[in-house]
């Protein structure tokens, strides 16, 4: 019994070994290694059909090509009877519940009518004439070519985009720095404007990675140690820098402001706070810069109630119509006053930074305004309480998920500033910075007067109020903007606006230019 079982087991093992060996040999055969099997076409014998074709090729040629077969089929379709073609064909039913009246889908015969007018004929003629008049009205309507978006079609204010503004007066388009360098390289005046914009662009773009003063490292590390299990994440070692353009005596206060901004913006986001609450939080940063020592003092102004209310500075369409809105929609209002309830789309901004003029400059401006029309008595695009302010950077705020493009509001506001400078023949070569805040995220952009309108560079990320490093990045770039405003912009303001004001005073009072304090003589030569 045991011997038989051992023999059967040994036989099965030997059989298994033979099977494995045969499989290995088959896999290592020449045909297998060359990628050919026994079923490869090169190993198969020719069939009887192939042999017959090779023996008599004329017999097995196709009688017609595919093109001839298609032509014969088309001819047969044309020869069929069209007597029932006039009857309505069965229409394929769409998805959903079938209609109650199934008779409308049944084939019908068209009866022969006698000659003469009928009600059906008159209805069809009226429908045909109506369609022709509609097509003629469409042909006679204003072409969209060169007009952009049609503003006479009522649209929502929030739906206005930069695509609409590029067909307005002045037009506003978005470009990159390399694009404007290439497009406006031929004109020397525009080339100089691009150069001034590029200087400010690189100051805002190329900031150091480390933006936190090294003297605050110990206080940040102590704040992390005080949290349970060190749950709060502090700045990294690479985020600290020894040489930053901050006043040393304001660093401790600046850190407190950063902590307060982080806490309040987080609360605003969590509670869905109003836009004004976000503005009050952001004002903490803006007011801090007014306390830093500078050659020229500056101030932060809330301008959310100020609009472009001067008629000649409002954005218009290419046709000359003022871009206006009624309730929550936008339309083109004509100048004849037929749509008085409509108000012009003079989008407002929320905050702005301005030069704090001294008493001497304000006195000269008041004397210049005394001899001018009310529409001209402003240094900017608004005739409200900021009309005597030298604005150099504007801020537009949006709470999270508010909708609308904040860049559009900045563009409309800066368009008014461009028209104001052109009105008085002031120099337009200096760029106009803008900042828009969408919840936690800050962006900066530049508006440059090139060609017939404005070119918008941006938006570019400025920082975020969600992290410590993000807030310090905002502070660094704000310091760059304020430094540019108190130096470069202030020099432009003195050379253009104050020279213009002194000239108006000299003409109105009949005095000699050298009697007006501030060097009017050089200004008159420049204006001449």
Short mmCIF file of C-alpha atoms in Angstrom, two decimals, residues 84-460:
data_model
loop_
_atom_site.label_atom_id
_atom_site.label_comp_id
_atom_site.label_asym_id
_atom_site.label_seq_id
_atom_site.Cartn_x
_atom_site.Cartn_y
_atom_site.Cartn_z
CA UNK A 84 -45.83 62.26 -50.18
CA UNK A 85 -42.96 64.64 -49.50
CA UNK A 86 -45.35 67.54 -48.93
CA UNK A 87 -46.98 65.74 -46.03
CA UNK A 88 -45.47 66.53 -42.60
CA UNK A 89 -43.03 63.93 -41.52
CA UNK A 90 -43.20 62.17 -38.22
CA UNK A 91 -41.28 64.21 -35.69
CA UNK A 92 -39.17 62.42 -33.18
CA UNK A 93 -40.55 62.94 -29.71
CA UNK A 94 -38.20 64.45 -27.15
CA UNK A 95 -37.57 63.19 -23.69
CA UNK A 96 -40.24 63.46 -21.02
CA UNK A 97 -43.94 62.71 -20.72
CA UNK A 98 -45.70 62.40 -24.11
CA UNK A 99 -48.29 65.07 -24.96
CA UNK A 100 -51.95 64.32 -24.58
CA UNK A 101 -52.82 64.99 -28.21
CA UNK A 102 -51.15 62.28 -30.29
CA UNK A 103 -52.88 63.36 -33.49
CA UNK A 104 -50.35 66.09 -34.12
CA UNK A 105 -47.72 63.42 -34.76
CA UNK A 106 -49.84 61.42 -37.22
CA UNK A 107 -49.16 61.82 -40.96
CA UNK A 108 -51.57 64.20 -42.64
CA UNK A 109 -52.49 64.87 -46.25
CA UNK A 110 -52.52 68.41 -47.55
CA UNK A 111 -55.83 69.18 -49.35
CA UNK A 112 -55.83 71.07 -52.65
CA UNK A 113 -57.04 74.65 -52.10
CA UNK A 114 -58.67 76.89 -54.61
CA UNK A 115 -56.91 80.00 -55.84
CA UNK A 116 -57.48 83.12 -53.75
CA UNK A 117 -56.57 84.55 -50.37
CA UNK A 118 -57.29 82.67 -47.20
CA UNK A 119 -56.84 83.25 -43.49
CA UNK A 120 -53.95 80.81 -43.35
CA UNK A 121 -52.24 82.53 -46.28
CA UNK A 122 -52.65 85.95 -44.68
CA UNK A 123 -51.27 84.67 -41.38
CA UNK A 124 -48.27 83.14 -43.11
CA UNK A 125 -47.66 86.34 -45.06
CA UNK A 126 -47.86 88.39 -41.88
CA UNK A 127 -45.40 86.05 -40.16
CA UNK A 128 -43.12 86.25 -43.18
CA UNK A 129 -43.22 90.05 -43.23
CA UNK A 130 -42.60 90.14 -39.48
CA UNK A 131 -39.53 87.94 -39.80
CA UNK A 132 -38.28 90.11 -42.69
CA UNK A 133 -38.73 93.29 -40.64
CA UNK A 134 -36.90 91.72 -37.71
CA UNK A 135 -34.02 90.72 -39.96
CA UNK A 136 -33.91 94.25 -41.42
CA UNK A 137 -33.89 95.75 -37.93
CA UNK A 138 -31.03 93.47 -36.97
CA UNK A 139 -29.14 94.51 -40.08
CA UNK A 140 -29.75 98.18 -39.34
CA UNK A 141 -28.70 97.92 -35.70
CA UNK A 142 -25.35 99.15 -34.52
CA UNK A 143 -22.56 96.74 -35.34
CA UNK A 144 -20.69 95.13 -32.49
CA UNK A 145 -17.42 95.50 -34.32
CA UNK A 146 -15.38 98.12 -32.52
CA UNK A 147 -18.10 98.63 -29.89
CA UNK A 148 -17.26 95.80 -27.52
CA UNK A 149 -19.98 94.92 -25.03
CA UNK A 150 -23.36 96.49 -25.81
CA UNK A 151 -24.21 98.55 -22.72
CA UNK A 152 -27.73 99.36 -23.90
CA UNK A 153 -28.52 95.77 -22.93
CA UNK A 154 -29.24 96.07 -19.23
CA UNK A 155 -26.63 94.20 -17.22
CA UNK A 156 -25.81 93.95 -13.56
CA UNK A 157 -23.24 96.25 -12.00
CA UNK A 158 -21.36 93.27 -10.62
CA UNK A 159 -21.06 91.83 -14.14
CA UNK A 160 -18.96 94.73 -15.48
CA UNK A 161 -15.51 93.42 -16.28
CA UNK A 162 -12.32 94.76 -17.77
CA UNK A 163 -13.61 93.53 -21.15
CA UNK A 164 -16.26 96.27 -21.01
CA UNK A 165 -13.83 99.03 -20.03
CA UNK A 166 -11.51 98.52 -22.97
CA UNK A 167 -14.28 99.90 -25.23
CA UNK A 168 -14.94 102.99 -23.11
CA UNK A 169 -13.44 106.48 -23.10
CA UNK A 170 -10.76 106.42 -21.84
CA UNK A 171 -10.17 102.73 -22.59
CA UNK A 172 -8.58 100.52 -19.94
CA UNK A 173 -6.76 97.33 -20.94
CA UNK A 174 -4.73 94.80 -18.98
CA UNK A 175 -1.16 94.14 -20.08
CA UNK A 176 2.08 92.73 -18.75
CA UNK A 177 5.27 94.71 -18.36
CA UNK A 178 6.96 92.89 -21.24
CA UNK A 179 3.98 93.56 -23.50
CA UNK A 180 3.96 97.31 -22.96
CA UNK A 181 7.73 97.43 -23.39
CA UNK A 182 7.29 95.82 -26.80
CA UNK A 183 4.15 97.70 -27.90
CA UNK A 184 5.23 101.21 -26.91
CA UNK A 185 8.93 101.00 -27.68
CA UNK A 186 8.72 103.27 -30.75
CA UNK A 187 7.20 106.35 -29.09
CA UNK A 188 9.77 108.13 -26.92
CA UNK A 189 7.14 109.68 -24.63
CA UNK A 190 5.40 106.36 -24.00
CA UNK A 191 8.77 104.68 -23.58
CA UNK A 192 9.61 107.12 -20.76
CA UNK A 193 6.26 106.34 -19.09
CA UNK A 194 6.98 102.62 -19.27
CA UNK A 195 10.38 103.22 -17.68
CA UNK A 196 8.87 105.08 -14.71
CA UNK A 197 6.29 102.34 -14.24
CA UNK A 198 8.98 99.65 -14.43
CA UNK A 199 10.98 101.33 -11.64
CA UNK A 200 8.05 101.16 -9.23
CA UNK A 201 7.07 97.72 -10.51
CA UNK A 202 10.40 96.13 -9.60
CA UNK A 203 10.46 97.83 -6.19
CA UNK A 204 7.14 96.17 -5.38
CA UNK A 205 7.90 92.84 -7.03
CA UNK A 206 11.47 92.17 -5.87
CA UNK A 207 11.12 92.16 -2.11
CA UNK A 208 13.32 90.06 0.21
CA UNK A 209 12.06 86.69 1.35
CA UNK A 210 12.79 87.62 4.98
CA UNK A 211 10.49 90.52 5.93
CA UNK A 212 10.36 90.25 9.74
CA UNK A 213 12.89 92.26 11.79
CA UNK A 214 15.36 90.04 13.63
CA UNK A 215 14.86 92.01 16.84
CA UNK A 216 11.33 90.56 17.11
CA UNK A 217 12.48 86.93 16.95
CA UNK A 218 12.67 86.52 20.72
CA UNK A 219 9.16 87.88 21.25
CA UNK A 220 7.70 85.57 18.59
CA UNK A 221 9.47 82.54 20.08
CA UNK A 222 8.19 83.47 23.55
CA UNK A 223 4.65 83.68 22.16
CA UNK A 224 4.99 80.14 20.80
CA UNK A 225 6.28 78.86 24.15
CA UNK A 226 3.28 80.30 25.98
CA UNK A 227 0.75 78.30 23.94
CA UNK A 228 -0.33 74.84 25.16
CA UNK A 229 1.95 72.18 23.69
CA UNK A 230 3.43 74.89 21.42
CA UNK A 231 0.38 74.61 19.18
CA UNK A 232 0.86 78.02 17.58
CA UNK A 233 3.23 78.02 14.64
CA UNK A 234 5.64 80.93 14.60
CA UNK A 235 7.85 82.33 11.83
CA UNK A 236 10.80 80.29 10.61
CA UNK A 237 14.42 81.33 10.99
CA UNK A 238 14.65 82.26 7.30
CA UNK A 239 11.80 84.78 7.74
CA UNK A 240 13.92 87.16 9.86
CA UNK A 241 16.15 89.92 8.48
CA UNK A 242 18.59 92.30 10.17
CA UNK A 243 18.29 95.30 7.86
CA UNK A 244 14.75 96.36 7.06
CA UNK A 245 13.48 99.93 6.39
CA UNK A 246 11.39 100.18 9.55
CA UNK A 247 11.89 102.76 12.32
CA UNK A 248 13.38 100.93 15.33
CA UNK A 249 11.25 102.78 17.89
CA UNK A 250 8.04 101.57 16.15
CA UNK A 251 8.87 97.84 15.94
CA UNK A 252 7.17 96.82 19.18
CA UNK A 253 4.01 98.72 18.24
CA UNK A 254 4.17 97.31 14.73
CA UNK A 255 4.20 93.76 16.10
CA UNK A 256 1.13 94.51 18.19
CA UNK A 257 -0.64 95.86 15.11
CA UNK A 258 0.24 92.70 13.16
CA UNK A 259 -1.19 90.50 15.92
CA UNK A 260 -4.32 92.64 16.07
CA UNK A 261 -4.83 92.49 12.29
CA UNK A 262 -4.47 88.69 12.30
CA UNK A 263 -7.02 88.36 15.09
CA UNK A 264 -9.58 90.82 13.72
CA UNK A 265 -9.47 89.61 10.11
CA UNK A 266 -9.97 86.03 11.31
CA UNK A 267 -13.03 87.20 13.26
CA UNK A 268 -14.33 89.16 10.26
CA UNK A 269 -14.03 86.12 8.02
CA UNK A 270 -15.67 83.81 10.54
CA UNK A 271 -18.61 86.13 11.25
CA UNK A 272 -19.09 87.37 7.69
CA UNK A 273 -18.51 90.96 8.75
CA UNK A 274 -19.55 93.95 6.69
CA UNK A 275 -17.15 95.57 4.24
CA UNK A 276 -16.77 98.59 6.55
CA UNK A 277 -15.63 96.33 9.36
CA UNK A 278 -12.91 95.00 7.09
CA UNK A 279 -11.98 98.58 6.26
CA UNK A 280 -11.70 99.52 9.94
CA UNK A 281 -9.32 96.61 10.45
CA UNK A 282 -7.17 97.53 7.46
CA UNK A 283 -7.04 101.14 8.63
CA UNK A 284 -4.86 99.97 11.53
CA UNK A 285 -2.04 99.38 9.06
CA UNK A 286 -2.60 102.56 7.08
CA UNK A 287 -2.66 104.83 10.13
CA UNK A 288 0.61 103.36 11.37
CA UNK A 289 2.46 104.70 8.33
CA UNK A 290 1.25 108.23 9.04
CA UNK A 291 3.26 108.18 12.29
CA UNK A 292 6.61 107.27 10.74
CA UNK A 293 9.08 110.13 10.29
CA UNK A 294 9.35 111.26 6.65
CA UNK A 295 10.34 114.34 4.71
CA UNK A 296 6.72 114.93 3.75
CA UNK A 297 3.78 114.00 5.93
CA UNK A 298 0.99 111.81 4.54
CA UNK A 299 -2.48 110.79 5.67
CA UNK A 300 -5.00 107.99 5.17
CA UNK A 301 -8.50 109.05 4.08
CA UNK A 302 -11.80 107.18 4.02
CA UNK A 303 -13.36 108.01 0.63
CA UNK A 304 -16.11 105.41 0.37
CA UNK A 305 -18.70 108.18 -0.07
CA UNK A 306 -16.70 110.09 -2.70
CA UNK A 307 -17.48 109.59 -6.37
CA UNK A 308 -16.31 110.93 -9.71
CA UNK A 309 -18.99 113.63 -9.59
CA UNK A 310 -17.45 116.06 -12.10
CA UNK A 311 -19.31 115.67 -15.39
CA UNK A 312 -16.28 115.86 -17.66
CA UNK A 313 -14.37 113.19 -15.73
CA UNK A 314 -16.90 110.36 -15.92
CA UNK A 315 -16.35 107.24 -17.97
CA UNK A 316 -18.18 107.25 -21.30
CA UNK A 317 -18.85 104.87 -24.13
CA UNK A 318 -17.32 105.23 -27.56
CA UNK A 319 -20.53 106.87 -28.77
CA UNK A 320 -20.24 109.65 -26.16
CA UNK A 321 -22.95 108.32 -23.85
CA UNK A 322 -22.23 108.29 -20.14
CA UNK A 323 -21.98 104.86 -18.58
CA UNK A 324 -24.81 104.91 -16.03
CA UNK A 325 -26.92 102.62 -13.91
CA UNK A 326 -30.43 102.43 -12.52
CA UNK A 327 -30.95 100.53 -9.26
CA UNK A 328 -28.97 97.32 -9.75
CA UNK A 329 -28.44 97.54 -13.51
CA UNK A 330 -26.30 99.41 -15.99
CA UNK A 331 -27.44 101.32 -19.07
CA UNK A 332 -26.26 104.06 -21.36
CA UNK A 333 -27.82 107.40 -20.33
CA UNK A 334 -28.04 110.11 -22.97
CA UNK A 335 -27.14 113.70 -22.18
CA UNK A 336 -30.64 115.07 -22.81
CA UNK A 337 -31.75 114.15 -19.29
CA UNK A 338 -34.46 111.73 -20.41
CA UNK A 339 -33.27 109.18 -17.88
CA UNK A 340 -32.78 111.40 -14.85
CA UNK A 341 -33.24 108.59 -12.24
CA UNK A 342 -30.13 106.93 -13.68
CA UNK A 343 -26.83 107.74 -12.05
CA UNK A 344 -23.43 107.64 -13.72
CA UNK A 345 -21.26 104.64 -13.01
CA UNK A 346 -18.68 106.59 -11.01
CA UNK A 347 -17.52 103.64 -8.98
CA UNK A 348 -16.04 104.70 -5.68
CA UNK A 349 -13.06 103.36 -3.75
CA UNK A 350 -12.85 102.93 0.01
CA UNK A 351 -9.51 104.30 1.20
CA UNK A 352 -6.71 106.40 -0.20
CA UNK A 353 -3.27 107.70 0.79
CA UNK A 354 -2.58 111.38 0.23
CA UNK A 355 0.13 113.98 0.78
CA UNK A 356 -0.58 116.18 3.78
CA UNK A 357 -0.08 119.65 2.29
CA UNK A 358 1.38 122.42 4.43
CA UNK A 359 -0.40 125.71 5.14
CA UNK A 360 1.44 127.60 2.41
CA UNK A 361 0.42 125.19 -0.34
CA UNK A 362 -3.19 125.13 0.86
CA UNK A 363 -3.32 128.93 0.86
CA UNK A 364 -2.09 129.07 -2.74
CA UNK A 365 -4.65 126.45 -3.76
CA UNK A 366 -7.49 128.40 -2.09
CA UNK A 367 -6.48 131.59 -3.88
CA UNK A 368 -6.37 129.70 -7.18
CA UNK A 369 -9.84 128.24 -6.62
CA UNK A 370 -11.38 131.66 -5.93
CA UNK A 371 -11.11 132.63 -9.61
CA UNK A 372 -12.23 129.32 -11.09
CA UNK A 373 -15.47 127.58 -11.95
CA UNK A 374 -16.89 125.17 -9.41
CA UNK A 375 -16.19 122.18 -11.65
CA UNK A 376 -12.50 123.03 -11.79
CA UNK A 377 -12.03 123.63 -8.06
CA UNK A 378 -10.50 120.24 -7.32
CA UNK A 379 -7.05 118.67 -7.38
CA UNK A 380 -8.44 115.22 -8.16
CA UNK A 381 -11.44 113.54 -9.76
CA UNK A 382 -13.89 114.35 -6.93
CA UNK A 383 -15.36 117.67 -5.78
CA UNK A 384 -16.20 116.45 -2.27
CA UNK A 385 -14.25 117.10 0.93
CA UNK A 386 -11.11 115.54 -0.60
CA UNK A 387 -10.91 118.08 -3.44
CA UNK A 388 -7.81 119.72 -1.92
CA UNK A 389 -6.01 116.40 -1.33
CA UNK A 390 -3.08 115.06 -3.34
CA UNK A 391 -4.04 111.39 -3.75
CA UNK A 392 -1.30 108.95 -4.77
CA UNK A 393 -2.60 105.43 -3.91
CA UNK A 394 -6.18 104.14 -3.79
CA UNK A 395 -7.63 101.10 -2.01
CA UNK A 396 -10.73 99.12 -2.90
CA UNK A 397 -12.06 96.60 -0.35
CA UNK A 398 -14.30 93.58 -0.81
CA UNK A 399 -15.45 91.16 1.82
CA UNK A 400 -15.00 87.48 0.91
CA UNK A 401 -17.36 86.12 -1.75
CA UNK A 402 -18.90 89.57 -2.32
CA UNK A 403 -18.79 89.24 -6.10
CA UNK A 404 -17.66 91.75 -8.67
CA UNK A 405 -14.17 92.69 -9.76
CA UNK A 406 -12.53 95.26 -7.45
CA UNK A 407 -10.09 96.05 -10.23
CA UNK A 408 -12.98 97.54 -12.24
CA UNK A 409 -13.75 100.07 -9.51
CA UNK A 410 -10.11 101.06 -9.31
CA UNK A 411 -9.95 101.38 -13.10
CA UNK A 412 -12.98 103.69 -13.23
CA UNK A 413 -11.58 105.82 -10.41
CA UNK A 414 -8.16 106.10 -12.06
CA UNK A 415 -9.80 106.93 -15.40
CA UNK A 416 -11.24 110.03 -13.75
CA UNK A 417 -7.77 110.93 -12.45
CA UNK A 418 -6.33 110.61 -15.96
CA UNK A 419 -9.02 112.87 -17.44
CA UNK A 420 -8.35 115.43 -14.68
CA UNK A 421 -4.65 115.55 -15.55
CA UNK A 422 -5.43 115.94 -19.24
CA UNK A 423 -7.93 118.68 -18.47
CA UNK A 424 -5.24 120.93 -16.95
CA UNK A 425 -2.38 119.69 -19.19
CA UNK A 426 -0.57 118.12 -16.26
CA UNK A 427 2.11 115.56 -16.89
CA UNK A 428 0.66 112.03 -17.28
CA UNK A 429 3.93 110.11 -17.24
CA UNK A 430 3.77 109.13 -13.59
CA UNK A 431 2.05 105.80 -12.80
CA UNK A 432 -0.95 105.49 -10.49
CA UNK A 433 -0.69 102.63 -7.93
CA UNK A 434 -3.77 100.84 -6.69
CA UNK A 435 -4.47 98.17 -4.07
CA UNK A 436 -7.56 96.01 -3.82
CA UNK A 437 -8.33 93.76 -0.90
CA UNK A 438 -10.56 90.70 -1.30
CA UNK A 439 -11.05 89.38 2.22
CA UNK A 440 -7.68 88.17 3.48
CA UNK A 441 -5.87 88.52 0.14
CA UNK A 442 -4.23 91.79 -0.96
CA UNK A 443 -3.22 92.62 -4.55
CA UNK A 444 -1.43 95.61 -6.02
CA UNK A 445 -1.52 97.00 -9.55
CA UNK A 446 -0.26 99.96 -11.57
CA UNK A 447 -2.18 102.16 -14.02
CA UNK A 448 -0.09 103.80 -16.73
CA UNK A 449 -1.34 106.39 -19.25
CA UNK A 450 -0.28 104.97 -22.61
CA UNK A 451 -1.76 105.79 -25.98
CA UNK A 452 -5.34 107.03 -25.68
CA UNK A 453 -6.17 105.37 -22.38
CA UNK A 454 -4.90 103.46 -19.39
CA UNK A 455 -2.95 100.22 -19.20
CA UNK A 456 -3.36 98.14 -16.07
CA UNK A 457 -0.36 96.14 -14.90
CA UNK A 458 -1.49 93.41 -12.56
CA UNK A 459 -2.97 92.37 -10.30
CA UNK A 460 -0.03 90.97 -8.34
#
